[in-house]
mmCIF file of C-alpha atoms in Angstrom:
data_model
loop_
_atom_site.group_PDB
_atom_site.id
_atom_site.type_symbol
_atom_site.label_atom_id
_atom_site.label_comp_id
_atom_site.label_asym_id
_atom_site.label_seq_id
_atom_site.Cartn_x
_atom_site.Cartn_y
_atom_site.Cartn_z
ATOM 1 C CA MET A 673 -55.081 -54.471 -53.843
ATOM 2 C CA LYS A 674 -57.581 -53.671 -51.095
ATOM 3 C CA LEU A 675 -60.363 -53.867 -53.672
ATOM 4 C CA PHE A 676 -59.181 -57.298 -54.841
ATOM 5 C CA GLN A 677 -58.987 -58.509 -51.237
ATOM 6 C CA SER A 678 -62.507 -57.227 -50.533
ATOM 7 C CA TRP A 679 -63.766 -59.227 -53.532
ATOM 8 C CA THR A 680 -62.030 -62.495 -52.712
ATOM 9 C CA GLY A 681 -61.842 -62.434 -48.909
ATOM 10 C CA ASN A 682 -61.196 -65.952 -47.664
ATOM 11 C CA GLY A 683 -62.694 -67.521 -50.774
ATOM 12 C CA LEU A 684 -65.784 -65.427 -51.567
ATOM 13 C CA ILE A 685 -65.624 -65.803 -55.363
ATOM 14 C CA THR A 686 -64.055 -68.211 -57.835
ATOM 15 C CA ARG A 687 -60.896 -67.465 -59.753
ATOM 16 C CA LYS A 688 -62.965 -67.239 -62.936
ATOM 17 C CA ASP A 689 -65.258 -64.617 -61.395
ATOM 18 C CA PHE A 690 -62.228 -62.693 -60.188
ATOM 19 C CA ASN A 691 -60.544 -62.799 -63.592
ATOM 20 C CA ASN A 692 -63.728 -61.523 -65.247
ATOM 21 C CA ARG A 693 -63.786 -58.515 -62.919
ATOM 22 C CA LYS A 694 -60.063 -57.948 -63.276
ATOM 23 C CA SER A 695 -60.330 -58.087 -67.082
ATOM 24 C CA LEU A 696 -63.008 -55.417 -67.045
ATOM 25 C CA LEU A 697 -60.859 -53.138 -64.882
ATOM 26 C CA ASN A 698 -57.867 -53.869 -67.092
ATOM 27 C CA GLY A 699 -59.826 -52.770 -70.153
ATOM 28 C CA ILE A 700 -60.909 -49.544 -68.457
ATOM 29 C CA PHE A 701 -57.346 -48.675 -67.454
ATOM 30 C CA LYS A 702 -56.009 -49.535 -70.928
ATOM 31 C CA TYR A 703 -58.576 -47.165 -72.398
ATOM 32 C CA ALA A 704 -57.499 -44.488 -69.915
ATOM 33 C CA VAL A 705 -53.822 -44.928 -70.834
ATOM 34 C CA LEU A 706 -54.539 -44.786 -74.589
ATOM 35 C CA ASN A 707 -56.493 -41.565 -74.103
ATOM 36 C CA GLU A 708 -53.754 -40.141 -71.858
ATOM 37 C CA PHE A 709 -55.935 -39.762 -68.780
ATOM 38 C CA ILE A 710 -53.352 -41.691 -66.730
ATOM 39 C CA PRO A 711 -49.682 -42.498 -67.445
ATOM 40 C CA TYR A 712 -49.735 -46.289 -66.924
ATOM 41 C CA ASN A 713 -52.015 -49.266 -66.260
ATOM 42 C CA PRO A 714 -51.718 -50.275 -62.571
ATOM 43 C CA ILE A 715 -53.587 -53.562 -62.925
ATOM 44 C CA SER A 716 -50.631 -55.433 -64.419
ATOM 45 C CA SER A 717 -48.423 -54.548 -61.445
ATOM 46 C CA ILE A 718 -50.714 -55.914 -58.718
ATOM 47 C CA PRO A 719 -49.644 -59.371 -57.413
ATOM 48 C CA CYS A 720 -52.531 -61.831 -57.103
ATOM 49 C CA ASN A 721 -50.756 -65.012 -56.005
ATOM 50 C CA ASP A 722 -51.787 -64.687 -52.353
ATOM 51 C CA LEU A 723 -55.510 -64.177 -53.021
ATOM 52 C CA LYS A 724 -57.809 -67.022 -51.950
ATOM 53 C CA PHE A 725 -60.578 -68.219 -54.233
ATOM 54 C CA LYS A 726 -63.688 -70.298 -53.839
ATOM 55 C CA MET A 727 -63.621 -73.692 -55.503
ATOM 56 C CA PRO A 728 -65.921 -73.686 -58.557
ATOM 57 C CA THR A 729 -69.105 -75.714 -58.437
ATOM 58 C CA ALA A 730 -68.815 -78.845 -60.525
ATOM 59 C CA LYS A 731 -70.869 -78.423 -63.665
ATOM 60 C CA LYS A 732 -71.992 -80.923 -66.222
ATOM 61 C CA LYS A 733 -69.985 -80.241 -69.374
ATOM 62 C CA ALA A 734 -71.487 -82.586 -71.948
ATOM 63 C CA TYR A 735 -74.560 -84.583 -72.899
ATOM 64 C CA THR A 736 -74.378 -88.285 -72.179
ATOM 65 C CA ILE A 737 -74.631 -90.765 -75.036
ATOM 66 C CA GLU A 738 -78.131 -91.694 -73.850
ATOM 67 C CA GLU A 739 -79.244 -88.048 -73.730
ATOM 68 C CA ARG A 740 -77.751 -87.385 -77.160
ATOM 69 C CA ASN A 741 -79.485 -90.405 -78.673
ATOM 70 C CA ALA A 742 -82.837 -89.541 -77.064
ATOM 71 C CA LEU A 743 -82.703 -85.960 -78.316
ATOM 72 C CA LEU A 744 -81.674 -86.951 -81.844
ATOM 73 C CA ALA A 745 -84.399 -89.595 -82.010
ATOM 74 C CA TYR A 746 -86.991 -86.992 -80.985
ATOM 75 C CA LEU A 747 -85.734 -84.389 -83.468
ATOM 76 C CA GLU A 748 -86.023 -86.917 -86.281
ATOM 77 C CA THR A 749 -89.799 -87.067 -85.632
ATOM 78 C CA LEU A 750 -90.267 -83.306 -86.175
ATOM 79 C CA GLU A 751 -90.865 -81.450 -89.417
ATOM 80 C CA PRO A 752 -87.345 -80.331 -90.323
ATOM 81 C CA ASP A 753 -86.409 -76.675 -90.487
ATOM 82 C CA ALA A 754 -83.056 -74.872 -90.321
ATOM 83 C CA TYR A 755 -82.865 -74.817 -86.514
ATOM 84 C CA ILE A 756 -83.784 -78.473 -86.075
ATOM 85 C CA LEU A 757 -81.277 -79.539 -88.725
ATOM 86 C CA ALA A 758 -78.577 -77.269 -87.267
ATOM 87 C CA ILE A 759 -79.028 -78.844 -83.829
ATOM 88 C CA ILE A 760 -78.813 -82.335 -85.316
ATOM 89 C CA LEU A 761 -75.693 -81.404 -87.308
ATOM 90 C CA ALA A 762 -74.053 -80.001 -84.170
ATOM 91 C CA PHE A 763 -74.275 -83.479 -82.618
ATOM 92 C CA HIS A 764 -72.529 -85.006 -85.644
ATOM 93 C CA GLY A 765 -69.381 -82.879 -85.527
ATOM 94 C CA ILE A 766 -67.302 -80.619 -83.308
ATOM 95 C CA PHE A 767 -68.649 -77.268 -84.437
ATOM 96 C CA ARG A 768 -69.177 -73.948 -82.733
ATOM 97 C CA ILE A 769 -72.660 -72.577 -83.317
ATOM 98 C CA GLY A 770 -71.160 -69.524 -85.052
ATOM 99 C CA GLU A 771 -69.420 -71.871 -87.498
ATOM 100 C CA ILE A 772 -72.664 -73.674 -88.338
ATOM 101 C CA LYS A 773 -74.393 -70.327 -88.877
ATOM 102 C CA ALA A 774 -71.705 -69.322 -91.415
ATOM 103 C CA LEU A 775 -71.430 -72.713 -93.111
ATOM 104 C CA GLU A 776 -71.283 -72.927 -96.899
ATOM 105 C CA TRP A 777 -71.516 -76.286 -98.617
ATOM 106 C CA ASP A 778 -71.980 -77.709 -102.095
ATOM 107 C CA GLU A 779 -73.111 -81.200 -103.094
ATOM 108 C CA LYS A 780 -69.773 -81.823 -104.809
ATOM 109 C CA ASP A 781 -68.030 -81.448 -101.435
ATOM 110 C CA GLU A 782 -69.823 -84.620 -100.295
ATOM 111 C CA ASN A 783 -69.011 -85.272 -96.617
ATOM 112 C CA GLN A 784 -66.422 -82.490 -96.294
ATOM 113 C CA VAL A 785 -67.207 -79.134 -94.735
ATOM 114 C CA LEU A 786 -64.683 -76.302 -94.719
ATOM 115 C CA ILE A 787 -64.832 -74.204 -91.557
ATOM 116 C CA ARG A 788 -63.462 -70.823 -92.585
ATOM 117 C CA HIS A 789 -65.808 -68.317 -90.919
ATOM 118 C CA GLN A 790 -68.031 -67.833 -87.929
ATOM 119 C CA LEU A 791 -71.114 -65.609 -87.963
ATOM 120 C CA ILE A 792 -71.666 -63.686 -84.744
ATOM 121 C CA GLU A 793 -74.113 -61.105 -83.430
ATOM 122 C CA GLN A 794 -72.183 -58.103 -82.181
ATOM 123 C CA ARG A 795 -73.219 -54.999 -80.236
ATOM 124 C CA VAL A 796 -71.265 -51.748 -80.165
ATOM 125 C CA LEU A 797 -70.912 -49.501 -77.121
ATOM 126 C CA LYS A 798 -72.219 -46.085 -78.165
ATOM 127 C CA ASP A 799 -71.094 -42.682 -76.892
ATOM 128 C CA ASP A 800 -74.074 -42.495 -74.528
ATOM 129 C CA MET A 801 -72.850 -45.765 -72.934
ATOM 130 C CA THR A 802 -75.753 -47.815 -74.308
ATOM 131 C CA LEU A 803 -75.392 -50.833 -76.566
ATOM 132 C CA SER A 804 -76.451 -50.793 -80.189
ATOM 133 C CA HIS A 805 -78.857 -53.319 -81.658
ATOM 134 C CA PRO A 806 -76.993 -56.520 -82.562
ATOM 135 C CA HIS A 807 -75.678 -56.760 -86.087
ATOM 136 C CA ARG A 808 -74.171 -59.801 -87.782
ATOM 137 C CA ILE A 809 -70.537 -59.932 -88.827
ATOM 138 C CA LEU A 810 -68.354 -62.632 -90.351
ATOM 139 C CA LYS A 811 -65.100 -63.353 -88.538
ATOM 140 C CA ASP A 812 -62.376 -65.953 -88.687
ATOM 141 C CA PRO A 813 -63.209 -68.961 -86.526
ATOM 142 C CA LYS A 814 -62.351 -68.556 -82.868
ATOM 143 C CA GLY A 815 -59.264 -70.210 -81.451
ATOM 144 C CA ASN A 816 -55.770 -71.146 -82.546
ATOM 145 C CA PRO A 817 -55.285 -69.780 -86.093
ATOM 146 C CA CYS A 818 -53.344 -72.923 -87.043
ATOM 147 C CA TYR A 819 -56.425 -75.057 -86.319
ATOM 148 C CA SER A 820 -59.492 -72.842 -86.457
ATOM 149 C CA ILE A 821 -59.748 -72.766 -90.267
ATOM 150 C CA ARG A 822 -60.133 -76.465 -90.910
ATOM 151 C CA THR A 823 -61.955 -79.238 -92.748
ATOM 152 C CA GLU A 824 -64.257 -81.590 -90.873
ATOM 153 C CA TYR A 825 -65.507 -84.893 -92.276
ATOM 154 C CA LEU A 826 -69.050 -85.984 -91.532
ATOM 155 C CA SER A 827 -70.632 -89.385 -91.184
ATOM 156 C CA SER A 828 -73.373 -90.485 -93.565
ATOM 157 C CA LYS A 829 -75.956 -89.136 -91.099
ATOM 158 C CA GLY A 830 -74.248 -85.754 -91.009
ATOM 159 C CA LEU A 831 -74.088 -85.700 -94.803
ATOM 160 C CA ALA A 832 -77.824 -86.458 -94.958
ATOM 161 C CA ILE A 833 -78.470 -83.361 -92.794
ATOM 162 C CA LEU A 834 -76.485 -81.174 -95.191
ATOM 163 C CA ARG A 835 -78.481 -82.494 -98.126
ATOM 164 C CA LYS A 836 -81.803 -81.900 -96.381
ATOM 165 C CA MET A 837 -80.808 -78.335 -95.579
ATOM 166 C CA LYS A 838 -79.580 -77.732 -99.127
ATOM 167 C CA ALA A 839 -82.958 -78.880 -100.419
ATOM 168 C CA LEU A 840 -84.706 -76.411 -98.083
ATOM 169 C CA ASN A 841 -82.317 -73.559 -98.919
ATOM 170 C CA PRO A 842 -80.681 -74.196 -102.317
ATOM 171 C CA ASN A 843 -79.581 -70.630 -103.065
ATOM 172 C CA GLY A 844 -79.008 -69.016 -99.676
ATOM 173 C CA GLU A 845 -75.974 -66.950 -98.759
ATOM 174 C CA PHE A 846 -75.320 -69.506 -96.020
ATOM 175 C CA LEU A 847 -76.447 -73.119 -95.889
ATOM 176 C CA PHE A 848 -78.445 -72.773 -92.660
ATOM 177 C CA MET A 849 -81.005 -70.009 -93.026
ATOM 178 C CA TYR A 850 -84.494 -69.752 -91.507
ATOM 179 C CA LYS A 851 -87.130 -67.924 -93.527
ATOM 180 C CA GLY A 852 -84.416 -66.310 -95.609
ATOM 181 C CA ARG A 853 -82.403 -65.043 -92.650
ATOM 182 C CA PRO A 854 -79.250 -66.380 -90.944
ATOM 183 C CA LEU A 855 -79.687 -68.282 -87.698
ATOM 184 C CA THR A 856 -79.154 -66.593 -84.329
ATOM 185 C CA THR A 857 -77.431 -68.174 -81.357
ATOM 186 C CA ALA A 858 -80.188 -67.081 -78.977
ATOM 187 C CA THR A 859 -82.898 -68.818 -81.014
ATOM 188 C CA PHE A 860 -80.712 -71.920 -81.484
ATOM 189 C CA ASN A 861 -80.314 -72.239 -77.713
ATOM 190 C CA ARG A 862 -83.978 -71.446 -77.062
ATOM 191 C CA ARG A 863 -85.021 -74.224 -79.435
ATOM 192 C CA LEU A 864 -82.460 -76.607 -77.931
ATOM 193 C CA LYS A 865 -83.774 -75.877 -74.438
ATOM 194 C CA LYS A 866 -87.354 -76.467 -75.602
ATOM 195 C CA TYR A 867 -86.510 -79.825 -77.179
ATOM 196 C CA CYS A 868 -84.505 -80.962 -74.132
ATOM 197 C CA LYS A 869 -87.515 -80.205 -71.936
ATOM 198 C CA GLU A 870 -89.815 -82.146 -74.251
ATOM 199 C CA VAL A 871 -87.486 -85.159 -74.147
ATOM 200 C CA GLY A 872 -86.988 -84.852 -70.386
ATOM 201 C CA ILE A 873 -83.220 -84.337 -70.293
ATOM 202 C CA PRO A 874 -81.158 -81.528 -68.714
ATOM 203 C CA TYR A 875 -80.522 -78.588 -71.022
ATOM 204 C CA LEU A 876 -76.924 -77.715 -71.857
ATOM 205 C CA SER A 877 -76.059 -74.839 -74.182
ATOM 206 C CA SER A 878 -74.935 -75.130 -77.790
ATOM 207 C CA HIS A 879 -71.265 -74.968 -76.788
ATOM 208 C CA LYS A 880 -71.668 -78.082 -74.620
ATOM 209 C CA ILE A 881 -72.616 -80.030 -77.754
ATOM 210 C CA ARG A 882 -69.018 -79.421 -78.861
ATOM 211 C CA PHE A 883 -67.764 -81.015 -75.656
ATOM 212 C CA THR A 884 -70.116 -83.935 -76.286
ATOM 213 C CA GLY A 885 -68.556 -84.640 -79.685
ATOM 214 C CA SER A 886 -64.993 -84.388 -78.418
ATOM 215 C CA SER A 887 -65.829 -86.590 -75.402
ATOM 216 C CA MET A 888 -67.262 -89.250 -77.705
ATOM 217 C CA LEU A 889 -64.069 -89.269 -79.754
ATOM 218 C CA TYR A 890 -61.912 -89.466 -76.632
ATOM 219 C CA ASN A 891 -63.973 -92.313 -75.177
ATOM 220 C CA SER A 892 -63.641 -94.141 -78.502
ATOM 221 C CA GLY A 893 -59.861 -94.097 -78.168
ATOM 222 C CA VAL A 894 -58.975 -91.064 -80.302
ATOM 223 C CA LYS A 895 -55.898 -89.337 -78.909
ATOM 224 C CA PRO A 896 -56.280 -85.765 -77.581
ATOM 225 C CA ILE A 897 -53.596 -84.576 -80.003
ATOM 226 C CA ASP A 898 -55.849 -85.726 -82.867
ATOM 227 C CA ILE A 899 -58.981 -84.201 -81.344
ATOM 228 C CA GLN A 900 -57.311 -80.815 -80.772
ATOM 229 C CA PRO A 901 -57.324 -79.680 -84.444
ATOM 230 C CA LEU A 902 -61.105 -80.171 -84.517
#
């Protein structure tokens, strides 16, 4: 408890920062319990209701319509490759980047895309306490299992992106592949940052594109309960 109080003081860190630290400690103690170094995990018994937290800094959570349109217009002028097309597609749906990386699609599906996997880069903590090189694994989509495996329907512009990518990569393991290899999140975001700078708009990460799509639906009158499954 003294450690927690030294972290938070009279509002030194945000609740999110505190929870990140607490989660790390919780994982360490769980590991210690499982390996019988200690008899129980003390973290769960420490009351945190009286701790004081700093208010989080307001952050921009989505691209504006004007920024989205400017970026898409610029991307349309470039020679298309898998990363450019993936960024454009992200703005035409409510996808996680890992879901786009794992996307499979056939012409007969037309404007339907089935989201059933995400492709992530994962590191493993080795015995010497260093991290392994990242390796790619397929996982179920993140989130509520009732919603995460889902079908999304694309506009005609989104469908055109799928067809362009299929023409570039007709026989790939995944639809979006660059030079025969799956996309990486780091390169996706690096490209996105580069293009935002060239257009002159603030850069927001790939996950903020998801917020942009859901915000557009909400502002168009779609009810949150109908946006949630996406």
